[in-house]
Amino acid sequence: MNCTEAYKEHIEYTFNAFCRVVIYYAAINAWRDRDKRRLT
């Protein structure tokens, strides 16, 4: 299957957006876990 440059760029941007969301929620979870440990 031949991929155009525009399609490759679309995949790259989509993957980058996905990674940003995953890292964002991982950071939220890390802070939440940290706060839980501080309180106990």
Coordinates of N, CA and C in Angstrom, one line a residue:
M1 N 0.8 -1.2 0.0 CA 0.0 0.0 0.0 C 0.9 1.2 0.0
N2 N 0.6 2.1 -0.9 CA 1.4 3.3 -1.0 C 0.7 4.4 -0.2
C3 N 1.5 5.0 0.7 CA 1.0 6.1 1.6 C 1.5 7.4 1.0
T4 N 0.6 8.4 1.0 CA 1.0 9.7 0.5 C 1.6 10.4 1.7
E5 N 2.3 11.5 1.4 CA 3.0 12.3 2.5 C 1.9 12.9 3.4
A6 N 0.8 13.3 2.8 CA -0.2 13.9 3.6 C -0.8 12.9 4.6
Y7 N -0.9 11.7 4.2 CA -1.5 10.6 5.0 C -0.5 10.3 6.2
K8 N 0.8 10.2 5.8 CA 1.8 10.0 6.8 C 1.9 11.1 7.9
E9 N 1.7 12.3 7.4 CA 1.7 13.5 8.3 C 0.5 13.4 9.2
H10 N -0.7 13.0 8.7 CA -1.9 12.9 9.5 C -1.7 11.8 10.6
I11 N -1.1 10.7 10.2 CA -0.8 9.6 11.2 C 0.1 10.2 12.3
E12 N 1.1 10.9 11.9 CA 2.1 11.4 12.9 C 1.4 12.4 13.8
Y13 N 0.6 13.3 13.3 CA -0.1 14.3 14.2 C -1.1 13.6 15.1
T14 N -1.8 12.6 14.6 CA -2.8 11.8 15.4 C -2.1 11.1 16.5
F15 N -0.9 10.5 16.2 CA -0.2 9.8 17.2 C 0.4 10.7 18.3
N16 N 0.8 11.9 17.9 CA 1.3 12.9 18.8 C 0.2 13.4 19.7
A17 N -0.9 13.6 19.2 CA -2.1 14.0 20.0 C -2.4 12.9 21.0
F18 N -2.4 11.7 20.6 CA -2.7 10.5 21.5 C -1.7 10.5 22.6
C19 N -0.4 10.6 22.3 CA 0.6 10.6 23.3 C 0.5 11.7 24.3
R20 N 0.1 12.9 23.8 CA -0.1 14.1 24.7 C -1.2 13.8 25.7
V21 N -2.3 13.2 25.3 CA -3.4 12.8 26.1 C -2.9 11.8 27.2
V22 N -2.2 10.8 26.7 CA -1.8 9.7 27.6 C -0.9 10.3 28.7
I23 N 0.1 11.1 28.3 CA 1.0 11.7 29.2 C 0.3 12.6 30.2
Y24 N -0.6 13.4 29.7 CA -1.4 14.3 30.5 C -2.1 13.5 31.7
Y25 N -2.8 12.5 31.3 CA -3.6 11.7 32.3 C -2.7 10.9 33.2
A26 N -1.5 10.5 32.7 CA -0.5 9.8 33.6 C 0.0 10.8 34.6
A27 N 0.2 12.0 34.2 CA 0.7 13.0 35.2 C -0.4 13.3 36.3
I28 N -1.7 13.4 35.8 CA -2.7 13.6 36.8 C -2.8 12.5 37.8
N29 N -2.7 11.2 37.3 CA -2.7 10.1 38.2 C -1.5 10.0 39.1
A30 N -0.4 10.4 38.6 CA 0.8 10.5 39.5 C 0.7 11.5 40.6
W31 N 0.1 12.7 40.3 CA -0.1 13.7 41.3 C -1.1 13.2 42.3
R32 N -2.2 12.5 41.8 CA -3.2 12.0 42.7 C -2.6 10.9 43.7
D33 N -1.9 10.0 43.1 CA -1.2 9.0 43.9 C -0.3 9.6 45.0
R34 N 0.5 10.6 44.5 CA 1.4 11.3 45.4 C 0.6 11.9 46.6
D35 N -0.5 12.6 46.3 CA -1.2 13.2 47.3 C -1.8 12.2 48.3
K36 N -2.3 11.0 47.8 CA -2.8 10.0 48.6 C -1.8 9.5 49.6
R37 N -0.5 9.3 49.1 CA 0.6 8.8 50.0 C 0.9 9.8 51.0
R38 N 0.8 11.1 50.7 CA 1.2 12.2 51.7 C 0.2 12.2 52.8
L39 N -1.1 11.9 52.5 CA -2.1 12.0 53.5 C -2.2 10.9 54.5
T40 N -1.7 9.7 54.1 CA -1.7 8.5 54.9 C -0.5 8.3 55.7

